[in-house]
Amino acid sequence: MQSLSQSPTDPAFVQDPYPFYERARAGGKLFFWEDYGLVCATSATAVGAILRDRRFGREVPADRRPAVPDHLKPFFAVEAHSMLELEPPRHTRLRALVLRAFTSRRIAALGPEIAALSHDLIDRFPTGDLDLLRAFATRLPVTIICRLLGVPEERGDDLLAWSNAMVGMYQARRTRATEDAAVAATEAFVAFMRAHVEARRSRPADDLITSLIAAEMEGEKLSTDELITTCILLLNAGHEATVHTIGNGVKALLENRMGGEVLTPDRVEATVEEIFRQDPPLHLFTRWAYEDIEMAGHSFRKGDQVGCLLAAANRDPGAWDDPSRFNPGRPVKANLSFGAGLHFCVGAPLARLELQIALPILFARCQGLSLAAPPRYANLYHFHGLESLMVRAG
């Protein structure tokens, strides 16, 4: 297995991590990333196999759990109830309860709201050049997830600020200042959600929070702490990835001189899948080995951690022809942007729906949409999204 060094905060890597992924993949399905001290998988087969293998999981083994510093305890008290960080049986229970409320019917019913909101946001575009990331890509998903949950959408700016601070805990540039900001955001978010959940207990409404309160499986319900953490997870995950994907997707379309012709009803699904595949919002996702495992020619020992490079797997030439090329004409085929297996993203249908509705409207309303400045990616790794997207609407 080859060993490679690459700082995840190096400016050149932040702007284009794909040459490093190709170099890593050229040495085999696995490599040792020195900067993380982590064995990482790069191929579609290896990443897919690890994500689907129940001998690997997200929950930190008991003998590998580090002591939580006092200043981080409020943050990890919330994470302790996140189904994203848990394994069965608790993960099974939480996910089942969430899916009973977060139904495909409820998501599909949001279609008209996504369309109306897209038009409303475009109506508010300023004249001249604008930052599409802030005027459209950010506002659309955070407003939709607020409406879905039943959270006042006028608090959207607070939710965005809290979410951005909390996900800073998972970024390579994390510092003590980042941690303090994440804890402060966590405490504010929890206080807000606790008050809102309690209000919904006494005054039910037609929203997801009310449905989560009512969800029951074999006599079990979500506890208040589980409910609060689940709402925070849905709010954070429900907009963070979509913001990045809208930005990355519009960038790809404009750089390749594409637009409405690849967003017609018969082509939009394939185009959106290609956007998710070619430049996904999440690049690195980790798993723990729960027993000794042979995988891709390597012997993982119980307690080892492995990194799954989703973005590298999505550009594996063994799975896709000319994978670095943005090609909306590809046949629709599953990629790994939403993960796989037990932890496949519950918000994937909503993210797909938002892009499939919003992008055609954007390009139909903004004829001649073009880049007004070269886009730059923000220093967010292991997320991958733009810091801004300056465009002119023609």
C-alpha angles and dihedrals in degrees: 000000000000121000118218135183122213125150109227089214096052106124094228091050092047090055095045119007094165099089088057091050090051091050090049093047092049089067095053143287092299134039137172112249102209096196091059097032085230139129106231133195119221108173125086091236096050096043092046092048094050093047091051098041110099090206085074121060147165100241113096110242112248093245092051098050110115121217109269112236113238093245091058099045095099091054096048092043086067094041089054088074097044115117087209089069099039138082132206137329092030094034090051092053095046095044092048092051092048093048090052087063101029094061129171088239091056091049094047090051088063091068097095091045092052090051094047092047092049090055092045093052092048090050087059096051111127120238116263126017118353140182102248091192092065100031097047120355094056101036097050102058097036091052092047094049090047091053092045094052094039095244116146105265091212085073089060094110091054091048091050092050093048093046094048090050093048096050087052085080089072099046124103092233092061115147136170088268089054090051094049090049090049092051093048090049091047093053092047092046093049092049091050094047094044091055092045094048091049090050090052092051089062097032110034119198139182095272141105095260091058090047091049090051090051097042111115134176121186090337095311126118136180113277116232092257091048090048093051093048091047092052091049090048092049092047094047097042092035093068110013097072094038093053090054093043095051089050095045091044097051089046091053093047094049095043089052092046092243131135140133094002090070093041099062117126092262094049108031096088092055092044093052092048089051090052091053092045101044101047111007125190096234120050108172128041123170136215135188125227110237094191139007106295136182109215131163091346095309130108110227113196123216107277096026118133123221130194121223111206100207094181092051091048090051090059097045108137088210089067104031135034113241088352098186091061118093102234118168089182093073116118109259108266132164115267130186102245092110094041123240141249125019095355099044105150112270089204095058095102091052093047091050092047093050093053095041090055103032101046097055090048092049094052093042093051096041104052112191094019108179142166114272094189136010108276118239128199119234122241093256106123128189082038117059120210141128125269089215140345111212112196140163120218098221 
